[in-house]
Short mmCIF file of C-alpha atoms in Angstrom, two decimals:
data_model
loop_
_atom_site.label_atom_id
_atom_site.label_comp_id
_atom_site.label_asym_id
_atom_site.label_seq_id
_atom_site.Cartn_x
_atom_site.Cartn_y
_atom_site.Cartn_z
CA UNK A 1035 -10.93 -24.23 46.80
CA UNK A 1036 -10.27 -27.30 44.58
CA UNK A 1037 -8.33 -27.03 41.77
CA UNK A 1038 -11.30 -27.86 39.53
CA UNK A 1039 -13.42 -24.92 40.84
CA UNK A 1040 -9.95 -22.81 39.97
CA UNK A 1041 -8.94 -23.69 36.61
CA UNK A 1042 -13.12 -23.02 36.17
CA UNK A 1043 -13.15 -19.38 36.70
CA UNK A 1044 -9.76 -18.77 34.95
CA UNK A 1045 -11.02 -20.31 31.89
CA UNK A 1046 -13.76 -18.52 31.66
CA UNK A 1047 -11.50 -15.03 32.42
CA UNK A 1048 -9.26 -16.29 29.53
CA UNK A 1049 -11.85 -17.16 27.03
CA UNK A 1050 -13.82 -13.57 27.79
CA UNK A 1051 -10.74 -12.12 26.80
CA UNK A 1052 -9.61 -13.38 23.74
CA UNK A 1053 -13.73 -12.81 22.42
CA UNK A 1054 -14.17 -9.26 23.70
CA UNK A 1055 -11.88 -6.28 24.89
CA UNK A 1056 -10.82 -6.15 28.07
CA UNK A 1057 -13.37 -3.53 30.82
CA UNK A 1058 -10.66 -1.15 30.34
CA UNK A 1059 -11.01 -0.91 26.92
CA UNK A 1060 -14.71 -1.49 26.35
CA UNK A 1061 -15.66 1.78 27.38
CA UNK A 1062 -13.46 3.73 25.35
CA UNK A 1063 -13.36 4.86 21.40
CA UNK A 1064 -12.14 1.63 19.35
CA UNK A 1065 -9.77 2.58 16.17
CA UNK A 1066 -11.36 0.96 13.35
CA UNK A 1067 -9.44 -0.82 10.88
CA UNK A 1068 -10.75 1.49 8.24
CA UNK A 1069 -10.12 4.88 10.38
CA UNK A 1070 -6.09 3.51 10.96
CA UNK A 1071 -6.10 3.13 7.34
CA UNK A 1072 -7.23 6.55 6.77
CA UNK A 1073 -5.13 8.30 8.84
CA UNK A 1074 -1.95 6.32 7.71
CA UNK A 1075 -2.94 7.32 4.15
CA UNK A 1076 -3.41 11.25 4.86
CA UNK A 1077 -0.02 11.53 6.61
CA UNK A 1078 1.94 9.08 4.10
CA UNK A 1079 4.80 10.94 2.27
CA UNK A 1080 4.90 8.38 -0.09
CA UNK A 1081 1.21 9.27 -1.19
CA UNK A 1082 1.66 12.93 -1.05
CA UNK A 1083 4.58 12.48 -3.30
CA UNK A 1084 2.48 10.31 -5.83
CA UNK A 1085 0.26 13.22 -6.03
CA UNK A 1086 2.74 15.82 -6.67
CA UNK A 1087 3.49 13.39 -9.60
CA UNK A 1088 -0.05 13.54 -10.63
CA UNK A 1089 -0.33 16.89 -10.41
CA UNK A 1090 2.97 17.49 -12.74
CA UNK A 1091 1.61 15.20 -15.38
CA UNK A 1092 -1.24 17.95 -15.27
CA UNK A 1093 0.63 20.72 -15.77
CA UNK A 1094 2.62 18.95 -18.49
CA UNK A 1095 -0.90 18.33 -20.05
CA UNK A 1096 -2.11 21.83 -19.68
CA UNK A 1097 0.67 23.46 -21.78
CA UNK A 1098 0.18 19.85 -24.39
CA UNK A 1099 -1.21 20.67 -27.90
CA UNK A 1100 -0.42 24.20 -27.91
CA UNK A 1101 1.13 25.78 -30.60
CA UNK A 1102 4.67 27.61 -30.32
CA UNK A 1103 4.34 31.45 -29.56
CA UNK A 1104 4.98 34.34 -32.64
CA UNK A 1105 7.95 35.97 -32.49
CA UNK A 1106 7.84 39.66 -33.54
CA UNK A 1107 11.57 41.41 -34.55
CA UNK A 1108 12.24 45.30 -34.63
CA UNK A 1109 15.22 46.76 -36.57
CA UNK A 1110 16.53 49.47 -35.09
CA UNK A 1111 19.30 51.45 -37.30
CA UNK A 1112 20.69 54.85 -39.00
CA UNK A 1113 20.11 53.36 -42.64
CA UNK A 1114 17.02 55.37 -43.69
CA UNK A 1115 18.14 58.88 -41.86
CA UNK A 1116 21.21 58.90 -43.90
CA UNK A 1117 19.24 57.97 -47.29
CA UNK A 1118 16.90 60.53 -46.19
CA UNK A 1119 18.74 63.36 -44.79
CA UNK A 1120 20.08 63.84 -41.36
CA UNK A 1121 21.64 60.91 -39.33
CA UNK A 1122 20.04 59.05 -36.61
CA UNK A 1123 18.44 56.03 -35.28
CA UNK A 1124 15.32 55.41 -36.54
CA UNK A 1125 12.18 51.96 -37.17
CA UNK A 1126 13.87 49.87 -40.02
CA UNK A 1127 11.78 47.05 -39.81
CA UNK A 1128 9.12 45.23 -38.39
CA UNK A 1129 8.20 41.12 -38.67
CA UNK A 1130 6.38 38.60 -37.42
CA UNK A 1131 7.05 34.98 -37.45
CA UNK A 1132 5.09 31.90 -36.43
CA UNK A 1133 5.86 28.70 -36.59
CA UNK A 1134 3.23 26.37 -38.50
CA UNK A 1135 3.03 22.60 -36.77
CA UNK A 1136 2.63 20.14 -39.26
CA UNK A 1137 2.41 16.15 -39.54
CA UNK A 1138 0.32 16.12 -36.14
CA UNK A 1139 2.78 16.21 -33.39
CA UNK A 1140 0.64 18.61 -30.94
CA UNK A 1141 -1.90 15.89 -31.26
CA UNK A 1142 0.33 12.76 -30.38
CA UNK A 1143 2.01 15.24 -28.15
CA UNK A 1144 -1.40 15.86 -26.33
CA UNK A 1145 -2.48 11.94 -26.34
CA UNK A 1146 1.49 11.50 -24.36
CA UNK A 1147 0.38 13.98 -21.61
CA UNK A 1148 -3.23 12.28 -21.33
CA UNK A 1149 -1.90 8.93 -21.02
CA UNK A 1150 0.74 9.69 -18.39
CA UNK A 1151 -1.73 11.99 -16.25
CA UNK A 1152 -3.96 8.78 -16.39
CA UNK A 1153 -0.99 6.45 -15.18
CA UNK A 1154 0.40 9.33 -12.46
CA UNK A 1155 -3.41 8.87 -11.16
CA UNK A 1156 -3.28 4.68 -11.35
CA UNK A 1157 0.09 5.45 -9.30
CA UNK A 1158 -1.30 7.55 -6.69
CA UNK A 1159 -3.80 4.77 -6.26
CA UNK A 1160 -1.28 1.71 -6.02
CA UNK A 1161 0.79 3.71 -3.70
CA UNK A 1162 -2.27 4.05 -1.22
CA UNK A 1163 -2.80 0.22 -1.69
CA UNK A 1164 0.93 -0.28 -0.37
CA UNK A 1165 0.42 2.09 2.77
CA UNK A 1166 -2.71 0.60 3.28
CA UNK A 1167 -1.56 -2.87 3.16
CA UNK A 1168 1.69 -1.68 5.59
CA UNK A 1169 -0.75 -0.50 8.19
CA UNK A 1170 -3.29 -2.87 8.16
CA UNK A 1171 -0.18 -5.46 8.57
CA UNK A 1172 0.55 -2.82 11.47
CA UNK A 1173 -2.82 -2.82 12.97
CA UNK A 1174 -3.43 -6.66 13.11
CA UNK A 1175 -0.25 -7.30 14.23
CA UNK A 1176 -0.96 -5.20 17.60
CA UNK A 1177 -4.53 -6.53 17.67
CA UNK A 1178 -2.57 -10.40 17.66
CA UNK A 1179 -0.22 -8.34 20.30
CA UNK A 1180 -3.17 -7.70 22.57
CA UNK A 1181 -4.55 -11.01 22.38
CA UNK A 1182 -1.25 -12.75 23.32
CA UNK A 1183 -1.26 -10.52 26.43
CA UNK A 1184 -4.44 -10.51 27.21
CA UNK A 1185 -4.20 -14.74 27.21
CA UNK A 1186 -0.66 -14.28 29.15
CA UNK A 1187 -2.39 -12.60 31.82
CA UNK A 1188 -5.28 -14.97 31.94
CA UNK A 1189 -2.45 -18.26 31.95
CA UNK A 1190 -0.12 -16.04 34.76
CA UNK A 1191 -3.21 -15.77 37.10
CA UNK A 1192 -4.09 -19.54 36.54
CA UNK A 1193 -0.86 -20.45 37.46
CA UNK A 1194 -1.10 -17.86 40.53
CA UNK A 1195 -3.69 -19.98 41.57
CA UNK A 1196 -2.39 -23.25 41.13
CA UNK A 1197 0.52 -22.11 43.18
CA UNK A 1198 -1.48 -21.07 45.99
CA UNK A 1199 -3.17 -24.37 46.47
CA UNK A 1200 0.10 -25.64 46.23
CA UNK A 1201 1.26 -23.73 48.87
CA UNK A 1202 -1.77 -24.51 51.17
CA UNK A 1203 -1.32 -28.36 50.43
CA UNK A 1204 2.45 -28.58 50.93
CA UNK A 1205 2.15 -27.42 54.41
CA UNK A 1206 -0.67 -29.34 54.99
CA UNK A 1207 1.82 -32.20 53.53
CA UNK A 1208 -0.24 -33.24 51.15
CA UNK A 1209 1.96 -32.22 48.34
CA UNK A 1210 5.64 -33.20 47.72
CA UNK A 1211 8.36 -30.71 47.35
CA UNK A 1212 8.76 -31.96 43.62
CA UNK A 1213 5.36 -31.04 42.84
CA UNK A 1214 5.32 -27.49 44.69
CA UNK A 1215 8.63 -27.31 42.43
CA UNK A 1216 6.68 -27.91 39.29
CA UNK A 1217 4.18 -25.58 39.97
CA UNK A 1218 6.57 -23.11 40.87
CA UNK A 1219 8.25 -23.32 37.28
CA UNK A 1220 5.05 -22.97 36.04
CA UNK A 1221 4.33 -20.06 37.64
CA UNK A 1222 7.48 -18.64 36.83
CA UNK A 1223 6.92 -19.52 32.66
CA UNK A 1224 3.93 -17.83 32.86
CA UNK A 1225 5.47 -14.31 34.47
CA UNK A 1226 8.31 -14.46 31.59
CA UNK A 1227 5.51 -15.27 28.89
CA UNK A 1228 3.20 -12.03 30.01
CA UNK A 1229 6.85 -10.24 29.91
CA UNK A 1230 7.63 -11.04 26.69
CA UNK A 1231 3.88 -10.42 25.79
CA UNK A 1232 3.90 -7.46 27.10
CA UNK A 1233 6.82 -5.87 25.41
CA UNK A 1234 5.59 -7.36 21.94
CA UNK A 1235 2.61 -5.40 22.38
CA UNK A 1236 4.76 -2.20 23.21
CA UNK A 1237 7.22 -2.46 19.82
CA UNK A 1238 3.82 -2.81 18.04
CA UNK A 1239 2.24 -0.19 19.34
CA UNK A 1240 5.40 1.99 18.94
CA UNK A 1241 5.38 0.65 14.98
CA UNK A 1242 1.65 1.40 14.41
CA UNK A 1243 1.86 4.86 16.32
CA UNK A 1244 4.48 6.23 13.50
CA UNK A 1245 3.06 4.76 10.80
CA UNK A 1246 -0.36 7.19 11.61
CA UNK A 1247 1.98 9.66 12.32
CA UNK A 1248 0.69 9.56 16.57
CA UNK A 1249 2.50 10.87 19.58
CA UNK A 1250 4.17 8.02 20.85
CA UNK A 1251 2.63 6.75 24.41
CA UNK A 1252 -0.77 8.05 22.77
CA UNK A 1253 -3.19 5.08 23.95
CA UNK A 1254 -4.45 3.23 21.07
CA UNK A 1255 -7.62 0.78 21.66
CA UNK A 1256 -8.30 -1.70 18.80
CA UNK A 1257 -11.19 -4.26 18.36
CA UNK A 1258 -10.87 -7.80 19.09
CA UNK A 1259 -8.45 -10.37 16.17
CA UNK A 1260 -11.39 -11.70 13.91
CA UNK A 1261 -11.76 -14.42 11.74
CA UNK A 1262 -11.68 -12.90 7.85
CA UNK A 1263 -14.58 -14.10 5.62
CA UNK A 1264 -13.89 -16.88 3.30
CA UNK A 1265 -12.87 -15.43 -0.18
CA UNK A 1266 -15.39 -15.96 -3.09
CA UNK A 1267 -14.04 -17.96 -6.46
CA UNK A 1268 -10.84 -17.51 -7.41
CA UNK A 1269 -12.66 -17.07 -11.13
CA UNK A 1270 -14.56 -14.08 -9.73
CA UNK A 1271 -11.75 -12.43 -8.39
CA UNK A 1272 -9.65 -12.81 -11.21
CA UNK A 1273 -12.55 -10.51 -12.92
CA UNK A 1274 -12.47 -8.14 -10.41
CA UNK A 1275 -8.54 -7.89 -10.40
CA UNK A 1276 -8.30 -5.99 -14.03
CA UNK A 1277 -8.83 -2.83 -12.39
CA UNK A 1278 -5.71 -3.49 -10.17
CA UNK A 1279 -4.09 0.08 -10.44
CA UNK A 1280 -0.31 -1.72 -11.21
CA UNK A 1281 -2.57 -3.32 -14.74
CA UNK A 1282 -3.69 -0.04 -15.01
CA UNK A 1283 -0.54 2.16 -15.13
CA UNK A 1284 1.63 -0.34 -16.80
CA UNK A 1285 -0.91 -0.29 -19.75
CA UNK A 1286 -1.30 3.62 -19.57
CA UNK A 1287 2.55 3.57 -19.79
CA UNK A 1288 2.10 1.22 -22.94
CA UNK A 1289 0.08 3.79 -24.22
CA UNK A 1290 2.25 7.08 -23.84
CA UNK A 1291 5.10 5.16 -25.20
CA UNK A 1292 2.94 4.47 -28.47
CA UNK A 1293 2.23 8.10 -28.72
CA UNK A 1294 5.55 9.25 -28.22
CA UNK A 1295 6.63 6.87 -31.37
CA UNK A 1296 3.64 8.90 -33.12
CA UNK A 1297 4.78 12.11 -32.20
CA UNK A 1298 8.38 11.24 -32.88
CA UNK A 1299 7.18 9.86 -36.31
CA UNK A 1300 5.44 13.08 -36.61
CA UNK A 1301 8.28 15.07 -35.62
CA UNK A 1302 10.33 13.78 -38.67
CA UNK A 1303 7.82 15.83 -41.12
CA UNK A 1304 9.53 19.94 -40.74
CA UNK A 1305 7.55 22.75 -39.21
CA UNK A 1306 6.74 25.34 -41.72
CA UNK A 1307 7.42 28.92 -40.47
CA UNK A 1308 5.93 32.04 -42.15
CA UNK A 1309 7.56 35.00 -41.58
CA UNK A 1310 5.66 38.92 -42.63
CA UNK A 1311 8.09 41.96 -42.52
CA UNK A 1312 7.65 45.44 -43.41
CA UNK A 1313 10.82 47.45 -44.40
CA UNK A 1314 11.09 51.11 -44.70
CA UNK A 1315 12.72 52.26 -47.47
CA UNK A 1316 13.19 55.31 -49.39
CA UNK A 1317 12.29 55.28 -53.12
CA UNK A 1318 12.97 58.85 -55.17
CA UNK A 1319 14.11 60.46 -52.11
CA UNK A 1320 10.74 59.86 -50.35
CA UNK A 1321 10.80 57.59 -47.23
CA UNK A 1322 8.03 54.10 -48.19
CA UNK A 1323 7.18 50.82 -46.77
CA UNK A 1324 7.62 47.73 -48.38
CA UNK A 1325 6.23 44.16 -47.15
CA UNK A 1326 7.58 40.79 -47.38
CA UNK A 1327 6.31 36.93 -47.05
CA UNK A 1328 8.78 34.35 -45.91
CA UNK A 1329 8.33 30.82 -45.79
CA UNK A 1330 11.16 28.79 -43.82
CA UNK A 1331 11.20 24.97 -43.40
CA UNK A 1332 13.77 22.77 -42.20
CA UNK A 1333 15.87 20.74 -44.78
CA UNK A 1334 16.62 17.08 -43.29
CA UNK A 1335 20.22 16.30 -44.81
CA UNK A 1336 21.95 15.32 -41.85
CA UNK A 1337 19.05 14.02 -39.48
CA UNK A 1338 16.17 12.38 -40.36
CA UNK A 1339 15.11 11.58 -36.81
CA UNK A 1340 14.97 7.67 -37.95
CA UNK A 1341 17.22 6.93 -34.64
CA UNK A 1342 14.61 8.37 -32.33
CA UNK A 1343 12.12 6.63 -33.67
CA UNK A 1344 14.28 3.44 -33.64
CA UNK A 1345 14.59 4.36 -29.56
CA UNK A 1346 10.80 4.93 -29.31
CA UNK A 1347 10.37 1.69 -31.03
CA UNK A 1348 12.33 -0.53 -28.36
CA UNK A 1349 10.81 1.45 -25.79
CA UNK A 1350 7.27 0.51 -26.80
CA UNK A 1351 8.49 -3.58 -26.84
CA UNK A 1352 9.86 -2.35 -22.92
CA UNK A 1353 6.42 -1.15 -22.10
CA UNK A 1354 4.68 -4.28 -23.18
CA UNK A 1355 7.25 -6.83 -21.52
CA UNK A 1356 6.57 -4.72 -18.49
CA UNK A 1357 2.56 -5.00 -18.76
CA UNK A 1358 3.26 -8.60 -19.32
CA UNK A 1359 5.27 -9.10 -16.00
CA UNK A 1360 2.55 -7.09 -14.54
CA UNK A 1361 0.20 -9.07 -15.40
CA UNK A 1362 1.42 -12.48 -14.38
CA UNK A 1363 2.72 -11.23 -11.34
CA UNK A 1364 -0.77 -9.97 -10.52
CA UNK A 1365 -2.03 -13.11 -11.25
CA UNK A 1366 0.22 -15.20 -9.31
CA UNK A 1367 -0.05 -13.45 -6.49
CA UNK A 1368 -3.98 -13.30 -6.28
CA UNK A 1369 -4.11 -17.48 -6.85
CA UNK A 1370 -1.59 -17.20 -4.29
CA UNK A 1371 -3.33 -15.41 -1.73
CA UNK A 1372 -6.41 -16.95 -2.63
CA UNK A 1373 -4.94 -20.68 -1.72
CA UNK A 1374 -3.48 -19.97 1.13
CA UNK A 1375 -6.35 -18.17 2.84
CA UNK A 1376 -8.63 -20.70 2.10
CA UNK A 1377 -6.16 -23.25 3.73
CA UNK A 1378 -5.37 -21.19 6.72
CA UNK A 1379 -9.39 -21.00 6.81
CA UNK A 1380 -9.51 -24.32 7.03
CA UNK A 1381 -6.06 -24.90 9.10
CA UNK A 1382 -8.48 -22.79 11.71
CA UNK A 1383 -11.42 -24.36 11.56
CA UNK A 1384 -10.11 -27.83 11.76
CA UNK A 1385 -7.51 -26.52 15.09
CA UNK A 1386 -10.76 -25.29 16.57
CA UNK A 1387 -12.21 -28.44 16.58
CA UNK A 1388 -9.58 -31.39 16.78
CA UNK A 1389 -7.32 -29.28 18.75
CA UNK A 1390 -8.55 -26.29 21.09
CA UNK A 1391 -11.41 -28.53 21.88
CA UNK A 1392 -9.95 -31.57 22.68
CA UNK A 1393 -7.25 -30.08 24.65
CA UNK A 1394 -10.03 -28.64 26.54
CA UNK A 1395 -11.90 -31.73 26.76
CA UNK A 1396 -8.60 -33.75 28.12
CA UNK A 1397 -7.69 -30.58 31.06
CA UNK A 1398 -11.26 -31.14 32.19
CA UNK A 1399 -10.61 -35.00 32.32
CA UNK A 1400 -7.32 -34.55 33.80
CA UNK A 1401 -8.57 -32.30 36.33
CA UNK A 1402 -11.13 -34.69 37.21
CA UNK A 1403 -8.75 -37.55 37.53
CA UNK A 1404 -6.45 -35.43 39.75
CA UNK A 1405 -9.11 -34.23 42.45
CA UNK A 1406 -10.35 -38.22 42.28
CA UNK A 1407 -6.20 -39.07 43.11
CA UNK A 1408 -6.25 -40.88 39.68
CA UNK A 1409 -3.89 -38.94 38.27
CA UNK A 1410 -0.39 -37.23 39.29
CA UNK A 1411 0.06 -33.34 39.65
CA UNK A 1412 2.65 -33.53 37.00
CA UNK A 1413 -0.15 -34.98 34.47
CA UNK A 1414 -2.63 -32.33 35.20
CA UNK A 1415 0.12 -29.67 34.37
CA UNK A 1416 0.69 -31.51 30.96
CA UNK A 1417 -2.44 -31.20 30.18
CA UNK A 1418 -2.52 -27.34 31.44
CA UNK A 1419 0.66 -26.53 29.14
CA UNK A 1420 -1.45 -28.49 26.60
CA UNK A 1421 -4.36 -26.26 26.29
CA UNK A 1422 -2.19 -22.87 26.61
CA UNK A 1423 -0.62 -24.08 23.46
CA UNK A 1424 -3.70 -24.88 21.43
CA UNK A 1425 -5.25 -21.02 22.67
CA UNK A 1426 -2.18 -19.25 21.63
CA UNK A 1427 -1.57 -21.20 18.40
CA UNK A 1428 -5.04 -20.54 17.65
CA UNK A 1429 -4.88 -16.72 17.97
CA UNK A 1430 -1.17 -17.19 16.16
CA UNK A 1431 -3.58 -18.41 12.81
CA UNK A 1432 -6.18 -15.97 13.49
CA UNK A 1433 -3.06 -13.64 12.93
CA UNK A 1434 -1.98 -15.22 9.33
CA UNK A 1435 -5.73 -15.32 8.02
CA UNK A 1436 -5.61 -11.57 8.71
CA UNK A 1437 -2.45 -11.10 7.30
CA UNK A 1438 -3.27 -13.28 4.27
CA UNK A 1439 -7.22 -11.60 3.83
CA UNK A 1440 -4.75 -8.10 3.82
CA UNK A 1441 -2.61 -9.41 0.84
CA UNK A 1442 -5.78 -10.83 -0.71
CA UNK A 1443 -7.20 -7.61 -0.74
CA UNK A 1444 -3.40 -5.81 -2.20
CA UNK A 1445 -3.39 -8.52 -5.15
CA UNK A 1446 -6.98 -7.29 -5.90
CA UNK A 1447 -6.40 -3.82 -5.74
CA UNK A 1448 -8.93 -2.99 -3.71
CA UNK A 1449 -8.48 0.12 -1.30
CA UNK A 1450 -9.96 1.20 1.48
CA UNK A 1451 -9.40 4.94 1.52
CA UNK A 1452 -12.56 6.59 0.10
CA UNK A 1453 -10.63 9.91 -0.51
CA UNK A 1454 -8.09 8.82 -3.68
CA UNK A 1455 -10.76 9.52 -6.30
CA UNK A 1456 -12.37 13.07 -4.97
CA UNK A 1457 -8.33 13.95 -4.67
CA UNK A 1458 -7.28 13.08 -7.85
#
C-alpha cells in the first residue's frame, strides 16, 4: 500500500473523529451541557448555603414590623390580709404594659428585612452563576480532553502505518536506516502524545466527576467541542446585563442600608409605654380595687443615638462605592469577554482557512512529490508534523471560544439552571 493510499484513510479516521463521537460513544446517553450544569447546581454546597441565607432573611422578615409583646405583672404579698384581718398571702395587684412604637421604626424596620430577603435571593442566584460557570469550564475542558485523544489516536495509528511501510521498504532496501530512524521517532512521539492525552482526559474526568458529585470511574459521555455562536452587539448586551444578580444585590444592599439610617433615625424618637394596674386596697376596713394609668417614655440625656446614625450614614456611602465597583467591574468584564470572543471567533475562522487547510493542501502535495521520488522522506514527515499541529491547535481555540462564550455568559448573568426561581 502506498503511502498516499495510507495517510488517505487515516485522515479521514482523524477528521470523523474530531466532528462526531467516537462508535463507542454514539450509542450511548450524551451528558448535555445543560444536564452537567444541573446536577452540579443541585449538589453545590455553596448554593445550598446561599439558600439557607435566603431563607434566614425570611424569617428575619416574618417577625419585621411587629410590635413588642404586653407584659402583664402580678403582686403577690401579705399587705391586704394584715389591713384586713388575718395574715397571709394574697392578689395585690394586677398590670398590663405595652409598649407604643412611635416615629416609624417597625416600618423602616420592615423595608430592612424586604430589601435584604431580595438581595439573599440575587445571592442565591449569582452563586449558581459561579457553579455554573466552574462546571461548564469543567465540562468543556474534558470535551477539549476527548478531542485531543481522540486526534492522538488517529496521529499514533498514522504513524503505525507509516512505520510499517517503512519496515517493508527497508528490507526491501529501498529505504535508508536514517529514514526508518525518523519514522521510528515519529512513531514513538505519537505513543507519548496519546499518553499524555490520555491521562489529561483522566484528571478531567476525575475534576468534572466531583464537581456533579459522581462516583469516580462512573463513565461520562459528552458531545463533540463546538464552535460557540458569535455574540450579538456589545450595545445589546450591555442592556441585557442590568439584571446581572451582583447589580442586583449590591443595589438591594444600597437599599437596606438606607432603611436602616431610617429606622435608626426613627429609633432616636422614644417609645411610649402605657402601663394599666389595678390595686387592691382596703378603704374603711372594707377590702376595694383601685385602677391606675401610667405613661412611661424614655428621657434622652445621655444618648441621643446621633452616633448610630453617624455609623449608618458612612455605611450607606460604603454601599454605594460598592454598587459603583460593581458596576464597572460588570462592565469591564462583559466588553472584555465580548472582544475577545469575537477575536478568538475570528482567530478560528481565519486558522481554518490559512492554516488547517493549507497544511492539508501542502501533506497532499508532499505526499505526491514523495511517491513521484521528488521529494525526501524527511520532507513528507515535515509536512505530517505540520498538519498535526494545525488539527490540534485548532481544537486548542475551539477550547478558548468555549471558555470565553462561558465567561460571556457569567458577565451577563445569565444562568442556565431553570430551578433558582421556583426555589426561591
Amino acid at each position: 500500500m502506498r503511502i498516499l493510499e495510507i495517510y488517505g484513510a487515516v485522515t479521514a479516521l482523524a477528521i470523523l473523529m474530531l466532528i462526531v463521537p467516537s462508535l463507542a460513544r454514539a450509542d450511548a446517553n450524551l451528558l448535555s451541557l445543560e444536564t452537567a450544569l444541573e446536577q452540579a447546581v443541585n449538589v453545590s454546597p455553596l448554593v445550598a448555603a446561599a439558600y439557607a441565607n435566603a431563607d434566614v432573611r425570611r424569617g428575619e422578615l416574618n417577625e419585621s414590623g411587629i410590635w413588642p409583646n404586653p407584659h402583664i405583672e402580678v403582686e403577690v404579698g401579705n399587705r391586704i390580709a394584715r389591713e384586713g384581718g388575718p395574715s397571709g398571702w394574697q392578689t395585690q395587684a394586677y398590670a398590663i404594659s405595652q409598649a407604643l412604637p412611635i416615629g416609624g421604626r417597625l416600618t423602616e424596620r420592615r423595608r430592612v428585612s424586604e430589601f435584604q430577603l431580595s438581595a439573599a435571593h440575587k445571592q442565591v442566584v449569582l452563586a449558581v452563576l459561579g457553579v455554573e460557570y466552574q462546571a461548564a469550564v469543567a465540562f468543556h475542558q474534558l470535551q477539549w480532553a476527548i478531542g485531543r485523544a481522540d486526534l492522538a489516536l488517529a496521529q499514533l495509528q498514522q504513524a503505525k502505518h507509516f512505520h510499517t511501510v517503512a519496515e517493508k521498504r527497508h528490507l526491501a532496501g529501498d529505504l535508508s536506516v536514517r529514514e526508518t530512524l525518523r519514522l521510528q521517532l515519529l512513531l514513538h512521539e505519537a505513543e507519548a502524545s496519546l499518553d499524555d492525552a490520555l491521562r489529561t482526559q483522566r484528571d478531567a474526568e476525575l475534576h468534572l466527576l466531583t464537581l456533579l458529585a459522581f462516583q469516580p470511574g462512573k463513565r461520562v459521555d459528552l458531545p463533540p467541542l463546538t464552535l460557540p455562536a458569535m455574540p450579538v452587539d456589545i450595545e445589546r448586551l450591555q442592556q441585557l446585563q442590568d439584571n446581572h444578580p451582583a447589580l442586583a444585590a449590591a443595589q438591594q444592599q444600597q437599599f437596606a442600608a438606607m432603611a436602616q439610617r431610617d429606622e435608626v433615625n426613627a429609633e432616636r424618637i422614644p417609645d411610649l409605654e402605657i402601663r394599666l394596674g389595678r390595686d387592691n386596697e382596703m378603704f374603711d376596713g372594707r377590702r376595694g380595687a383601685s385602677y391606675s394609668v401610667g405613661l412611661q417614655v424614655e428621657l434622652p440625656l445621655w444618648s441621643n443615638g446621633k452616633g448610630r446614625l453617624q455609623a449608618k450614614d458612612a455605611e450607606v456611602r460604603r454601599a454605594q462605592d460598592e454598587l459603583r465597583f460593581v458596576q464597572a467591574e460588570a462592565q469591564q468584564r462583559l466588553r472584555q469577554s465580548h472582544s475577545q470572543l469575537t477575536r478568538l471567533l475570528d482567530r478560528i475562522q481565519r486558522h481554518q482557512l490559512n492554516v488547517l487547510a493549507r497544511a492539508e493542501q501542502v501533506l497532499a502535495m508532499t505526499e505526491r512529490g514523495y511517491n513521484a521520488g521528488e521529494l525526501t522522506l524527511t520532507e513528507l514527515i515535515d509536512a505530517t508534523q505540520a498538519q498535526w499541529r494545525a488539527a490540534q491547535e485548532q481544537l486548542d481555540l475551539l477550547l478558548l471560544a468555549q471558555q470565553q462564550d462561558t465567561e460571556l455568559r457569567r458577565a451577563l448573568g445569565k444562568t442556565v439552571s431553570s430551578q433558582v426561581e421556583h426555589r426561591l
